[in-house]
Tab-separated table of C-alpha atoms in Angstrom:
chain	number	residue	atom	x	y	z
A	25	MET	CA	-20.716	-25.052	15.867
A	26	ARG	CA	-20.955	-21.402	16.819
A	27	ARG	CA	-21.098	-18.912	13.999
A	28	GLY	CA	-17.861	-17.019	14.265
A	29	GLU	CA	-14.335	-17.464	15.416
A	30	ARG	CA	-13.732	-19.628	18.440
A	31	PRO	CA	-11.580	-18.345	21.286
A	32	ASN	CA	-7.938	-18.489	20.338
A	33	SER	CA	-6.561	-21.894	21.267
A	34	LEU	CA	-3.036	-20.693	21.934
A	35	ALA	CA	-1.928	-20.699	25.535
A	36	PRO	CA	-1.986	-17.318	27.300
A	37	ALA	CA	1.249	-15.408	27.180
A	38	GLN	CA	3.468	-15.994	30.169
A	39	PRO	CA	5.161	-13.117	32.021
A	40	GLY	CA	7.827	-11.651	29.786
A	41	VAL	CA	6.608	-13.435	26.660
A	42	LEU	CA	4.418	-10.539	25.549
A	43	GLN	CA	7.307	-8.104	25.685
A	44	ARG	CA	9.516	-10.475	23.716
A	45	GLY	CA	6.723	-11.071	21.204
A	46	VAL	CA	6.145	-7.378	20.611
A	47	ALA	CA	9.877	-6.835	20.244
A	48	SER	CA	10.041	-9.707	17.747
A	49	LEU	CA	7.189	-8.277	15.705
A	50	GLY	CA	8.890	-4.921	15.581
A	51	ALA	CA	12.142	-6.555	14.572
A	52	ILE	CA	10.410	-8.410	11.740
A	53	ALA	CA	8.756	-5.247	10.473
A	54	HIS	CA	11.928	-3.221	10.499
A	55	ALA	CA	13.987	-6.101	9.116
A	56	ILE	CA	11.918	-6.326	5.945
A	57	PRO	CA	13.839	-4.467	3.249
A	58	LEU	CA	12.169	-1.898	1.019
A	59	THR	CA	14.229	-3.088	-1.940
A	60	PHE	CA	11.270	-3.919	-4.150
A	61	ASP	CA	8.918	-1.085	-3.183
A	62	VAL	CA	9.376	0.729	-6.487
A	63	LEU	CA	8.490	-2.455	-8.355
A	64	PHE	CA	5.539	-3.099	-6.049
A	65	ARG	CA	4.205	0.359	-6.915
A	66	THR	CA	4.937	-0.018	-10.621
A	67	TYR	CA	3.626	-3.533	-11.206
A	68	GLY	CA	1.304	-4.035	-8.231
A	69	GLY	CA	-1.506	-1.902	-9.589
A	70	THR	CA	-3.795	-0.624	-6.839
A	71	LEU	CA	-2.671	-3.211	-4.284
A	72	PRO	CA	-1.202	-1.723	-1.085
A	73	VAL	CA	2.584	-1.740	-1.124
A	74	PRO	CA	2.833	-2.779	2.564
A	75	PHE	CA	0.625	-5.769	1.806
A	76	LEU	CA	2.775	-6.900	-1.113
A	77	ARG	CA	5.867	-6.400	1.012
A	78	ALA	CA	4.424	-8.501	3.848
A	79	LEU	CA	3.278	-11.243	1.478
A	80	ALA	CA	6.657	-11.396	-0.263
A	81	TRP	CA	8.412	-11.577	3.101
A	82	HIS	CA	6.410	-14.618	4.180
A	83	GLU	CA	6.592	-16.262	0.764
A	84	SER	CA	10.308	-15.981	0.049
A	85	ARG	CA	11.938	-13.773	2.697
A	86	MET	CA	12.297	-11.215	-0.117
A	87	LYS	CA	14.466	-13.463	-2.297
A	88	ALA	CA	13.958	-12.834	-6.002
A	89	VAL	CA	15.461	-16.202	-6.938
A	90	ASP	CA	13.853	-18.855	-4.774
A	91	THR	CA	12.211	-22.144	-5.788
A	92	HIS	CA	10.028	-24.174	-3.446
A	93	PRO	CA	11.354	-27.764	-3.397
A	94	GLY	CA	7.901	-29.280	-3.206
A	95	SER	CA	5.495	-27.177	-5.271
A	96	GLY	CA	8.033	-25.706	-7.673
A	97	ALA	CA	6.696	-22.207	-6.955
A	98	ARG	CA	9.265	-19.591	-7.897
A	99	GLY	CA	10.480	-16.131	-7.146
A	100	LEU	CA	9.658	-13.266	-4.843
A	101	LEU	CA	5.990	-14.168	-4.370
A	102	GLN	CA	6.324	-17.896	-5.077
A	103	ILE	CA	4.323	-18.078	-8.306
A	104	LYS	CA	3.316	-21.555	-9.436
A	105	ASP	CA	3.605	-22.617	-13.048
A	106	VAL	CA	-0.161	-22.934	-13.430
A	107	VAL	CA	-0.446	-19.227	-12.630
A	108	ARG	CA	2.209	-18.410	-15.253
A	109	LEU	CA	0.399	-20.440	-17.905
A	110	ASP	CA	-2.937	-18.863	-17.047
A	111	TYR	CA	-1.433	-15.379	-17.172
A	112	ASN	CA	0.120	-16.084	-20.572
A	113	GLU	CA	-3.216	-17.252	-21.924
A	114	ARG	CA	-5.119	-14.266	-20.536
A	115	ASN	CA	-2.588	-11.655	-21.603
A	116	LYS	CA	-1.120	-13.187	-24.779
A	117	THR	CA	2.353	-13.228	-23.253
A	118	ALA	CA	5.018	-15.928	-23.456
A	119	TYR	CA	6.712	-15.912	-20.063
A	120	GLN	CA	8.845	-18.973	-19.357
A	121	PRO	CA	9.484	-20.554	-15.941
A	122	ALA	CA	12.835	-18.769	-15.624
A	123	ASP	CA	11.059	-15.421	-16.063
A	124	LEU	CA	9.465	-15.912	-12.655
A	125	ASP	CA	12.879	-15.143	-11.155
A	126	ARG	CA	12.571	-11.594	-12.548
A	127	PRO	CA	10.965	-9.532	-9.759
A	128	GLU	CA	8.962	-7.311	-12.099
A	129	VAL	CA	7.417	-10.334	-13.850
A	130	ASN	CA	6.791	-12.144	-10.577
A	131	ILE	CA	5.069	-9.115	-9.057
A	132	ALA	CA	2.952	-8.497	-12.155
A	133	LEU	CA	1.693	-12.097	-12.154
A	134	ALA	CA	1.042	-12.027	-8.407
A	135	ALA	CA	-0.833	-8.727	-8.658
A	136	SER	CA	-2.942	-10.099	-11.498
A	137	LEU	CA	-3.949	-13.127	-9.425
A	138	LEU	CA	-4.657	-11.043	-6.322
A	139	ARG	CA	-6.796	-8.685	-8.399
A	140	ARG	CA	-8.770	-11.663	-9.768
A	141	ILE	CA	-9.343	-12.883	-6.212
A	142	ALA	CA	-10.598	-9.471	-5.087
A	143	THR	CA	-12.818	-9.141	-8.169
A	144	SER	CA	-14.292	-12.621	-7.718
A	145	TYR	CA	-15.004	-11.986	-4.037
A	146	ALA	CA	-16.712	-8.651	-4.719
A	147	LYS	CA	-18.766	-10.034	-7.614
A	148	ASN	CA	-19.973	-13.182	-5.901
A	149	HIS	CA	-20.143	-12.008	-2.279
A	150	PRO	CA	-20.701	-8.232	-2.246
A	151	ARG	CA	-22.210	-8.271	1.247
A	152	THR	CA	-19.449	-10.334	2.810
A	153	LEU	CA	-16.356	-9.631	0.725
A	154	ALA	CA	-16.521	-6.083	-0.590
A	155	GLU	CA	-12.969	-4.966	-1.285
A	156	ASP	CA	-11.461	-3.272	1.766
A	157	TRP	CA	-7.709	-3.421	2.348
A	158	THR	CA	-8.128	-1.714	5.727
A	159	ASP	CA	-10.226	-4.603	7.084
A	160	PRO	CA	-8.126	-7.453	8.521
A	161	ARG	CA	-10.989	-9.940	8.136
A	162	TYR	CA	-11.159	-9.235	4.412
A	163	VAL	CA	-7.390	-9.294	3.901
A	164	LYS	CA	-7.051	-12.628	5.700
A	165	LEU	CA	-9.637	-14.131	3.351
A	166	VAL	CA	-7.716	-12.783	0.350
A	167	VAL	CA	-4.522	-14.362	1.689
A	168	LEU	CA	-6.354	-17.621	2.358
A	169	GLY	CA	-7.656	-17.629	-1.218
A	170	TRP	CA	-4.182	-16.851	-2.537
A	171	ASN	CA	-2.620	-19.646	-0.512
A	172	ARG	CA	-5.298	-22.361	-0.666
A	173	GLY	CA	-7.605	-21.515	-3.581
A	174	TYR	CA	-10.300	-18.886	-3.957
A	175	SER	CA	-12.706	-20.448	-6.470
A	176	GLU	CA	-16.481	-20.638	-6.263
A	177	LYS	CA	-16.272	-24.331	-7.172
A	178	ALA	CA	-14.421	-25.642	-4.133
A	179	GLY	CA	-12.281	-22.848	-2.692
A	180	VAL	CA	-12.811	-19.959	-0.308
A	181	GLY	CA	-15.593	-18.489	-2.454
A	182	PHE	CA	-17.464	-21.796	-2.342
A	183	VAL	CA	-17.327	-21.993	1.456
A	184	VAL	CA	-18.275	-18.342	1.884
A	185	GLY	CA	-21.327	-18.895	-0.330
A	186	LYS	CA	-22.410	-21.894	1.735
A	187	LEU	CA	-21.992	-19.994	5.003
A	188	GLU	CA	-23.975	-17.075	3.594
A	189	ALA	CA	-26.751	-19.478	2.600
A	190	GLU	CA	-26.796	-20.808	6.166
A	191	GLY	CA	-27.385	-17.278	7.426
A	192	TRP	CA	-23.968	-16.438	8.833
A	193	PRO	CA	-23.451	-12.686	9.365
A	194	ALA	CA	-20.652	-11.186	7.263
A	195	LYS	CA	-18.441	-10.351	10.241
A	196	SER	CA	-18.467	-14.007	11.330
A	197	ILE	CA	-17.280	-15.304	7.969
A	198	THR	CA	-13.557	-15.254	8.558
A	199	ALA	CA	-10.496	-17.145	7.386
A	200	GLN	CA	-10.761	-19.273	10.510
A	201	SER	CA	-14.463	-20.091	10.105
A	202	VAL	CA	-13.939	-20.897	6.410
A	203	VAL	CA	-11.202	-23.408	7.251
A	204	GLU	CA	-13.124	-24.887	10.177
A	205	ASN	CA	-16.214	-25.497	8.012
A	206	ALA	CA	-14.494	-26.437	4.752
A	207	GLN	CA	-14.656	-30.204	5.212
A	208	ARG	CA	-18.246	-30.166	6.474
A	209	LEU	CA	-19.327	-28.200	3.420
A	210	GLY	CA	-17.432	-30.326	0.895
A	211	ALA	CA	-14.718	-27.850	-0.116
A	212	ALA	CA	-11.273	-28.671	-1.489
A	213	LYS	CA	-9.002	-30.585	0.871
A	214	SER	CA	-6.430	-27.805	0.643
A	215	LEU	CA	-8.657	-25.787	2.998
A	216	TYR	CA	-8.881	-28.403	5.738
A	217	ASN	CA	-5.588	-27.561	7.449
A	218	GLU	CA	-5.745	-25.197	10.418
A	219	LYS	CA	-2.309	-23.878	9.442
A	220	ALA	CA	-3.967	-22.221	6.444
A	221	TRP	CA	-5.834	-19.557	8.422
A	222	ARG	CA	-2.979	-19.186	10.897
A	223	TRP	CA	-0.567	-18.368	8.057
A	224	ALA	CA	-3.056	-15.846	6.699
A	225	GLN	CA	-3.168	-14.252	10.134
A	226	VAL	CA	0.621	-13.968	10.278
A	227	VAL	CA	0.715	-12.246	6.885
A	228	VAL	CA	-1.927	-9.749	7.987
A	229	GLU	CA	-0.105	-9.078	11.262
A	230	THR	CA	2.993	-8.243	9.251
A	231	TYR	CA	0.957	-6.119	6.829
A	232	ALA	CA	-0.374	-4.070	9.743
A	233	LEU	CA	3.123	-3.526	11.075
A	234	GLU	CA	4.482	-2.601	7.660
A	235	ALA	CA	1.655	-0.110	7.176
A	236	SER	CA	2.470	1.458	10.540
A	237	ARG	CA	6.082	2.176	9.512
A	238	GLY	CA	5.076	5.447	7.862
A	239	VAL	CA	6.420	4.337	4.482
A	240	PRO	CA	4.529	5.776	1.478
A	241	GLY	CA	1.939	3.400	0.077
A	242	ALA	CA	0.234	2.466	3.341
A	243	PRO	CA	-3.575	2.499	2.975
A	244	LEU	CA	-4.547	1.841	6.567
A	245	ARG	CA	-6.736	4.373	8.282
A	246	PRO	CA	-6.411	4.939	12.056
A	247	VAL	CA	-8.672	2.514	13.896
A	248	ALA	CA	-9.785	2.893	17.503
A	249	THR	CA	-6.719	4.279	19.260
A	250	GLY	CA	-3.658	5.350	17.378
A	251	GLY	CA	-4.037	3.180	14.283
A	252	SER	CA	-1.333	0.792	15.468
A	253	ALA	CA	-1.201	-2.892	14.601
A	254	TRP	CA	-2.929	-3.622	17.909
A	255	ALA	CA	-5.938	-1.500	16.855
A	256	TRP	CA	-6.847	-4.241	14.416
A	257	GLY	CA	-8.273	-6.201	17.323
A	258	LEU	CA	-5.968	-9.170	16.819
A	259	GLY	CA	-5.335	-11.521	19.709
A	260	VAL	CA	-2.165	-10.824	21.661
A	261	ALA	CA	-1.595	-14.504	22.293
A	262	ALA	CA	-1.913	-15.198	18.570
A	263	VAL	CA	0.521	-12.413	17.743
A	264	VAL	CA	3.134	-13.761	20.119
A	265	GLY	CA	2.594	-17.366	19.146
A	266	LEU	CA	2.648	-16.819	15.401
A	267	VAL	CA	5.561	-14.418	15.023
A	268	VAL	CA	7.867	-17.149	13.810
A	269	ALA	CA	5.251	-19.209	11.946
A	270	SER	CA	6.285	-20.469	8.541
A	271	ARG	CA	4.281	-20.920	5.367
A	272	PRO	CA	2.202	-24.135	5.522
């Protein structure tokens, strides 16, 4: 297998589809309410507000009270009970399941987990996963770890370590290549599904659009031309095809 992302497998955009896709992306970005921005800034620590907004949109459509029928994940950022219990143990708190419906609690727990992911990546893979919220490759791997597990035992960190040992260059270790090599390398089954990296891509697309809205809290620096979402180098066909993708 080639080291790096394969050509996007989505069919090329047909005439008129690109325009509709771009319009849809813009509609999504401007449809996302800023209702929780103050809480994102207050309880999100150093995490970019546009990123938290994009993640919350794809997790719950910005609904503070929302329970996943399968996993039982709750609230704005769909926090699972195992995360609540771990947070309580680490911070000597006593949050109950119903507390996850409180946006400030939900955001604080989510931010804590995201910070642990970023810290673990930087500690274990400083060459490949140095913290950089302006780099779409890095952010996709954070989202993948958030969604499918980030651990060094069997999660994203485990696969990244194996790819590094095989000599893969940092820029080729992406959410897509992690998922595509997860089974071969003996990682957790949760990483085997192609939908995992595609969902991460959708979140990052939305993050880029949110950051381009000019709302305070956007960390993105101008890249290439204009600093628009398209300057991230993301595939147009993928953008159009994944606009309406749902969480796997």
